[in-house]
PDB file of C-alpha atoms in Angstrom:
ATOM      1  CA  MET A 754     -28.029 -78.400 -73.687  1.00  0.00           C
ATOM      2  CA  ASN A 755     -25.939 -78.506 -70.492  1.00  0.00           C
ATOM      3  CA  LYS A 756     -23.221 -75.907 -70.686  1.00  0.00           C
ATOM      4  CA  TYR A 757     -20.231 -76.289 -68.337  1.00  0.00           C
ATOM      5  CA  GLN A 758     -18.769 -72.971 -67.187  1.00  0.00           C
ATOM      6  CA  SER A 759     -14.991 -72.628 -66.897  1.00  0.00           C
ATOM      7  CA  CYS A 760     -13.486 -72.383 -63.436  1.00  0.00           C
ATOM      8  CA  ALA A 761     -11.583 -69.257 -62.407  1.00  0.00           C
ATOM      9  CA  SER A 762      -8.244 -70.992 -63.002  1.00  0.00           C
ATOM     10  CA  CYS A 763      -9.026 -72.071 -66.565  1.00  0.00           C
ATOM     11  CA  ARG A 764     -10.669 -68.737 -67.269  1.00  0.00           C
ATOM     12  CA  HIS A 765      -7.515 -66.972 -66.079  1.00  0.00           C
ATOM     13  CA  ASN A 766      -5.339 -69.217 -68.261  1.00  0.00           C
ATOM     14  CA  ARG A 767      -7.803 -68.872 -71.164  1.00  0.00           C
ATOM     15  CA  SER A 768      -8.047 -72.590 -71.551  1.00  0.00           C
ATOM     16  CA  LYS A 769     -10.968 -74.976 -71.759  1.00  0.00           C
ATOM     17  CA  CYS A 770     -11.988 -76.267 -68.360  1.00  0.00           C
ATOM     18  CA  VAL A 771     -12.332 -80.031 -68.244  1.00  0.00           C
ATOM     19  CA  ARG A 772     -14.711 -81.744 -65.850  1.00  0.00           C
ATOM     20  CA  ASP A 773     -11.884 -83.231 -63.785  1.00  0.00           C
ATOM     21  CA  CYS A 774     -10.050 -79.898 -63.350  1.00  0.00           C
ATOM     22  CA  PRO A 775      -8.480 -80.072 -59.857  1.00  0.00           C
ATOM     23  CA  LEU A 776      -9.157 -76.396 -59.029  1.00  0.00           C
ATOM     24  CA  ALA A 777     -12.738 -76.187 -60.364  1.00  0.00           C
ATOM     25  CA  PRO A 778     -14.475 -77.243 -57.107  1.00  0.00           C
ATOM     26  CA  TYR A 779     -12.627 -74.570 -55.117  1.00  0.00           C
ATOM     27  CA  PHE A 780     -12.542 -71.728 -57.638  1.00  0.00           C
ATOM     28  CA  PRO A 781     -15.803 -71.543 -59.612  1.00  0.00           C
ATOM     29  CA  SER A 782     -16.034 -68.886 -62.300  1.00  0.00           C
ATOM     30  CA  HIS A 783     -17.453 -66.205 -59.984  1.00  0.00           C
ATOM     31  CA  MET A 784     -14.465 -66.520 -57.586  1.00  0.00           C
ATOM     32  CA  HIS A 785     -11.957 -65.102 -60.045  1.00  0.00           C
ATOM     33  CA  GLN A 786     -10.451 -62.583 -57.575  1.00  0.00           C
ATOM     34  CA  LYS A 787      -9.972 -65.234 -54.899  1.00  0.00           C
ATOM     35  CA  PHE A 788      -8.161 -67.397 -57.437  1.00  0.00           C
ATOM     36  CA  LYS A 789      -5.939 -64.485 -58.445  1.00  0.00           C
ATOM     37  CA  ASN A 790      -5.068 -63.890 -54.779  1.00  0.00           C
ATOM     38  CA  ALA A 791      -4.252 -67.572 -54.160  1.00  0.00           C
ATOM     39  CA  ARG A 792      -2.239 -67.757 -57.370  1.00  0.00           C
ATOM     40  CA  LYS A 793      -0.304 -64.618 -56.466  1.00  0.00           C
ATOM     41  CA  VAL A 794       0.554 -65.822 -52.959  1.00  0.00           C
ATOM     42  CA  PHE A 795       1.045 -69.574 -53.497  1.00  0.00           C
ATOM     43  CA  GLY A 796       1.353 -70.115 -57.244  1.00  0.00           C
ATOM     44  CA  GLU A 797      -0.977 -72.195 -59.384  1.00  0.00           C
ATOM     45  CA  SER A 798       1.373 -75.176 -59.717  1.00  0.00           C
ATOM     46  CA  HIS A 799       1.828 -75.340 -55.932  1.00  0.00           C
ATOM     47  CA  LEU A 800      -1.936 -75.288 -55.434  1.00  0.00           C
ATOM     48  CA  LYS A 801      -2.364 -78.226 -57.818  1.00  0.00           C
ATOM     49  CA  GLN A 802       0.563 -80.081 -56.240  1.00  0.00           C
ATOM     50  CA  LEU A 803      -0.907 -79.571 -52.770  1.00  0.00           C
ATOM     51  CA  LEU A 804      -4.296 -80.884 -53.874  1.00  0.00           C
ATOM     52  CA  ARG A 805      -2.708 -84.002 -55.375  1.00  0.00           C
ATOM     53  CA  SER A 806      -0.750 -84.684 -52.183  1.00  0.00           C
ATOM     54  CA  LEU A 807      -3.772 -84.473 -49.860  1.00  0.00           C
ATOM     55  CA  PRO A 808      -6.365 -87.183 -49.289  1.00  0.00           C
ATOM     56  CA  PRO A 809      -9.729 -86.223 -50.871  1.00  0.00           C
ATOM     57  CA  HIS A 810     -11.510 -85.680 -47.532  1.00  0.00           C
ATOM     58  CA  LYS A 811      -8.960 -82.999 -46.460  1.00  0.00           C
ATOM     59  CA  ARG A 812      -8.805 -81.018 -49.696  1.00  0.00           C
ATOM     60  CA  SER A 813     -11.838 -78.827 -49.085  1.00  0.00           C
ATOM     61  CA  THR A 814     -10.649 -77.714 -45.643  1.00  0.00           C
ATOM     62  CA  ALA A 815      -7.124 -77.073 -46.906  1.00  0.00           C
ATOM     63  CA  MET A 816      -8.375 -74.956 -49.801  1.00  0.00           C
ATOM     64  CA  LYS A 817     -10.649 -72.895 -47.521  1.00  0.00           C
ATOM     65  CA  HIS A 818      -7.619 -72.070 -45.379  1.00  0.00           C
ATOM     66  CA  ILE A 819      -5.427 -71.334 -48.392  1.00  0.00           C
ATOM     67  CA  ILE A 820      -8.044 -69.002 -49.871  1.00  0.00           C
ATOM     68  CA  ALA A 821      -8.467 -67.184 -46.546  1.00  0.00           C
ATOM     69  CA  GLU A 822      -4.692 -66.874 -46.035  1.00  0.00           C
ATOM     70  CA  ALA A 823      -4.216 -65.578 -49.580  1.00  0.00           C
ATOM     71  CA  ASP A 824      -6.945 -62.941 -49.155  1.00  0.00           C
ATOM     72  CA  ILE A 825      -5.408 -61.774 -45.870  1.00  0.00           C
ATOM     73  CA  ARG A 826      -1.874 -61.773 -47.313  1.00  0.00           C
ATOM     74  CA  VAL A 827      -2.986 -59.655 -50.288  1.00  0.00           C
ATOM     75  CA  ALA A 828      -4.721 -57.196 -47.947  1.00  0.00           C
ATOM     76  CA  ASP A 829      -1.666 -57.006 -45.635  1.00  0.00           C
ATOM     77  CA  PRO A 830       1.469 -58.190 -47.469  1.00  0.00           C
ATOM     78  CA  VAL A 831       3.767 -57.591 -44.502  1.00  0.00           C
ATOM     79  CA  GLY A 832       1.720 -58.881 -41.576  1.00  0.00           C
ATOM     80  CA  GLY A 833      -0.582 -61.408 -43.208  1.00  0.00           C
ATOM     81  CA  SER A 834      -2.574 -63.519 -40.757  1.00  0.00           C
ATOM     82  CA  TYR A 835      -0.192 -62.657 -37.947  1.00  0.00           C
ATOM     83  CA  GLY A 836      -0.809 -58.946 -38.521  1.00  0.00           C
ATOM     84  CA  LEU A 837      -4.564 -59.468 -38.386  1.00  0.00           C
ATOM     85  CA  VAL A 838      -4.326 -61.504 -35.173  1.00  0.00           C
ATOM     86  CA  ARG A 839      -1.920 -58.977 -33.620  1.00  0.00           C
ATOM     87  CA  ASN A 840      -4.254 -56.058 -34.420  1.00  0.00           C
ATOM     88  CA  LEU A 841      -7.217 -57.905 -32.929  1.00  0.00           C
ATOM     89  CA  GLU A 842      -5.217 -58.768 -29.795  1.00  0.00           C
ATOM     90  CA  LEU A 843      -4.204 -55.111 -29.397  1.00  0.00           C
ATOM     91  CA  LYS A 844      -7.820 -54.031 -29.759  1.00  0.00           C
ATOM     92  CA  ILE A 845      -8.894 -56.597 -27.157  1.00  0.00           C
ATOM     93  CA  ALA A 846      -6.167 -55.377 -24.776  1.00  0.00           C
ATOM     94  CA  GLU A 847      -7.294 -51.754 -25.224  1.00  0.00           C
ATOM     95  CA  GLU A 848     -10.917 -52.675 -24.557  1.00  0.00           C
ATOM     96  CA  GLU A 849      -9.928 -54.750 -21.496  1.00  0.00           C
ATOM     97  CA  GLU A 850      -7.922 -51.799 -20.144  1.00  0.00           C
ATOM     98  CA  GLU A 851     -10.888 -49.472 -20.645  1.00  0.00           C
ATOM     99  CA  LEU A 852     -13.150 -52.011 -18.929  1.00  0.00           C
ATOM    100  CA  ARG A 853     -10.695 -52.275 -16.015  1.00  0.00           C
ATOM    101  CA  ARG A 854     -10.661 -48.473 -15.608  1.00  0.00           C
ATOM    102  CA  LEU A 855     -14.463 -48.342 -15.706  1.00  0.00           C
ATOM    103  CA  ARG A 856     -14.718 -51.063 -13.075  1.00  0.00           C
ATOM    104  CA  ASN A 857     -12.297 -49.126 -10.842  1.00  0.00           C
ATOM    105  CA  VAL A 858     -14.380 -45.967 -11.139  1.00  0.00           C
ATOM    106  CA  LEU A 859     -17.587 -47.916 -10.500  1.00  0.00           C
ATOM    107  CA  SER A 860     -16.080 -49.607  -7.449  1.00  0.00           C
ATOM    108  CA  VAL A 861     -15.221 -46.193  -5.990  1.00  0.00           C
ATOM    109  CA  PHE A 862     -18.775 -44.970  -6.471  1.00  0.00           C
ATOM    110  CA  ARG A 863     -20.349 -48.192  -5.202  1.00  0.00           C
ATOM    111  CA  GLY A 864     -18.060 -48.429  -2.189  1.00  0.00           C
ATOM    112  CA  ARG A 865     -18.685 -44.907  -0.897  1.00  0.00           C
ATOM    113  CA  GLY A 866     -22.488 -44.969  -0.717  1.00  0.00           C
ATOM    114  CA  SER A 867     -24.368 -41.731  -1.108  1.00  0.00           C
ATOM    115  CA  GLY A 868     -22.560 -38.461  -1.349  1.00  0.00           C
ATOM    116  CA  SER A 869     -22.083 -35.529  -3.575  1.00  0.00           C
ATOM    117  CA  VAL A 870     -19.893 -35.578  -6.602  1.00  0.00           C
ATOM    118  CA  VAL A 871     -18.326 -32.281  -7.585  1.00  0.00           C
ATOM    119  CA  ALA A 872     -17.369 -32.387 -11.228  1.00  0.00           C
ATOM    120  CA  GLN A 873     -15.526 -29.723 -13.131  1.00  0.00           C
ATOM    121  CA  PRO A 874     -17.031 -28.415 -16.388  1.00  0.00           C
ATOM    122  CA  LEU A 875     -16.311 -30.495 -19.462  1.00  0.00           C
ATOM    123  CA  VAL A 876     -13.981 -29.181 -22.153  1.00  0.00           C
ATOM    124  CA  GLN A 877     -13.434 -30.521 -25.660  1.00  0.00           C
ATOM    125  CA  LYS A 878      -9.698 -31.020 -26.373  1.00  0.00           C
ATOM    126  CA  GLN A 879      -8.381 -32.588 -29.577  1.00  0.00           C
ATOM    127  CA  GLY A 880     -11.419 -34.804 -30.106  1.00  0.00           C
ATOM    128  CA  TYR A 881     -11.611 -35.897 -26.457  1.00  0.00           C
ATOM    129  CA  ILE A 882     -14.125 -34.723 -23.902  1.00  0.00           C
ATOM    130  CA  VAL A 883     -12.269 -34.265 -20.619  1.00  0.00           C
ATOM    131  CA  GLN A 884     -12.759 -32.396 -17.415  1.00  0.00           C
ATOM    132  CA  GLU A 885     -10.854 -29.187 -17.040  1.00  0.00           C
ATOM    133  CA  HIS A 886      -8.790 -30.436 -14.094  1.00  0.00           C
ATOM    134  CA  ASP A 887      -8.779 -34.079 -15.240  1.00  0.00           C
ATOM    135  CA  ASN A 888     -10.370 -35.404 -12.038  1.00  0.00           C
ATOM    136  CA  ILE A 889     -13.590 -35.608 -10.072  1.00  0.00           C
ATOM    137  CA  ASN A 890     -13.626 -34.687  -6.406  1.00  0.00           C
ATOM    138  CA  TYR A 891     -15.801 -37.238  -4.601  1.00  0.00           C
ATOM    139  CA  GLN A 892     -15.848 -36.971  -0.791  1.00  0.00           C
ATOM    140  CA  GLY A 893     -12.223 -35.895  -0.782  1.00  0.00           C
ATOM    141  CA  TYR A 894     -11.137 -38.552  -3.279  1.00  0.00           C
ATOM    142  CA  HIS A 895      -9.727 -37.362  -6.583  1.00  0.00           C
ATOM    143  CA  ILE A 896     -10.921 -39.721  -9.300  1.00  0.00           C
ATOM    144  CA  PRO A 897      -9.097 -39.392 -12.618  1.00  0.00           C
ATOM    145  CA  VAL A 898     -11.345 -38.691 -15.565  1.00  0.00           C
ATOM    146  CA  LEU A 899     -11.212 -41.132 -18.424  1.00  0.00           C
ATOM    147  CA  PRO A 900     -10.911 -39.547 -21.849  1.00  0.00           C
ATOM    148  CA  ILE A 901     -13.923 -40.181 -24.029  1.00  0.00           C
ATOM    149  CA  VAL A 902     -12.355 -41.372 -27.270  1.00  0.00           C
ATOM    150  CA  PRO A 903     -14.568 -40.926 -30.339  1.00  0.00           C
ATOM    151  CA  GLY A 904     -15.767 -44.376 -31.343  1.00  0.00           C
ATOM    152  CA  GLY A 905     -14.834 -45.922 -27.977  1.00  0.00           C
ATOM    153  CA  PHE A 906     -17.083 -47.453 -25.336  1.00  0.00           C
ATOM    154  CA  LEU A 907     -17.390 -44.276 -23.254  1.00  0.00           C
ATOM    155  CA  HIS A 908     -18.246 -42.216 -26.349  1.00  0.00           C
ATOM    156  CA  ALA A 909     -21.036 -44.649 -27.245  1.00  0.00           C
ATOM    157  CA  LEU A 910     -22.242 -44.681 -23.635  1.00  0.00           C
ATOM    158  CA  LEU A 911     -22.292 -40.877 -23.504  1.00  0.00           C
ATOM    159  CA  HIS A 912     -24.389 -40.652 -26.669  1.00  0.00           C
ATOM    160  CA  GLN A 913     -26.738 -43.397 -25.444  1.00  0.00           C
ATOM    161  CA  GLU A 914     -27.270 -41.566 -22.160  1.00  0.00           C
ATOM    162  CA  GLN A 915     -27.928 -38.318 -24.016  1.00  0.00           C
ATOM    163  CA  ARG A 916     -30.507 -40.063 -26.208  1.00  0.00           C
ATOM    164  CA  ASN A 917     -32.215 -41.463 -23.127  1.00  0.00           C
ATOM    165  CA  ASN A 918     -32.314 -37.941 -21.605  1.00  0.00           C
ATOM    166  CA  MET A 919     -30.735 -39.221 -18.396  1.00  0.00           C
ATOM    167  CA  PHE A 920     -28.319 -36.318 -18.455  1.00  0.00           C
ATOM    168  CA  ASP A 921     -27.457 -33.655 -20.960  1.00  0.00           C
ATOM    169  CA  LEU A 922     -23.937 -32.247 -21.299  1.00  0.00           C
ATOM    170  CA  ARG A 923     -24.752 -29.670 -23.977  1.00  0.00           C
ATOM    171  CA  ASP A 924     -24.803 -26.836 -21.451  1.00  0.00           C
ATOM    172  CA  GLU A 925     -21.536 -27.984 -19.855  1.00  0.00           C
ATOM    173  CA  VAL A 926     -19.389 -28.394 -22.967  1.00  0.00           C
ATOM    174  CA  VAL A 927     -17.146 -25.399 -23.558  1.00  0.00           C
ATOM    175  CA  PRO A 928     -16.479 -24.654 -27.247  1.00  0.00           C
ATOM    176  CA  GLU A 929     -12.875 -24.753 -28.446  1.00  0.00           C
ATOM    177  CA  HIS A 930     -12.955 -21.172 -29.768  1.00  0.00           C
ATOM    178  CA  ASP A 931     -13.046 -18.130 -27.510  1.00  0.00           C
ATOM    179  CA  VAL A 932     -16.430 -16.619 -26.907  1.00  0.00           C
ATOM    180  CA  ASN A 933     -16.477 -12.828 -27.036  1.00  0.00           C
ATOM    181  CA  PRO A 934     -17.896 -11.704 -23.664  1.00  0.00           C
ATOM    182  CA  ASN A 935     -18.946  -8.363 -25.174  1.00  0.00           C
ATOM    183  CA  GLN A 936     -20.883 -10.007 -27.971  1.00  0.00           C
ATOM    184  CA  GLY A 937     -24.367  -8.582 -28.243  1.00  0.00           C
ATOM    185  CA  GLU A 938     -23.600  -5.440 -26.190  1.00  0.00           C
ATOM    186  CA  GLU A 939     -23.965  -2.075 -27.839  1.00  0.00           C
ATOM    187  CA  GLU A 940     -21.115   0.370 -27.522  1.00  0.00           C
TER     188      GLU A 940
END
């Protein structure tokens, strides 16, 4: 016996799903939440009307876009797709700015050849690891220190370098709380 399972639309409406149901190919039974999102954003009658107005070869693509837009709109009712794109563009701009700063610092080190770098001890401030005077003195040049943002590129690079034992900052990091200089001395 071949049992036909109701699509998400008919299941939602608690009606029997017929084989020529216009929404069945795009909303099988297991896609109930996606149907609810599309119905909430566009309305079921508009979805059916749209499908009827499109040529058959364009329906699948249109429904994929409608489903994606509905899911995004439910997740971010105010911004929708634009909000998602805007957030991604902002993240790209932040990463490009960090890359630009890193390239500037690298160009200073590459352009000066060998020499000594005098770095101030590192201090942890509000989740950032920064140098106490916020710069590095390199052959008379003061290079601003980039904050190492948790989760950012520099943070990942720092942890990778520590894992590779190329350098170890554990001895240079000053704790946020005051250390009692008399600790351990007997009175």
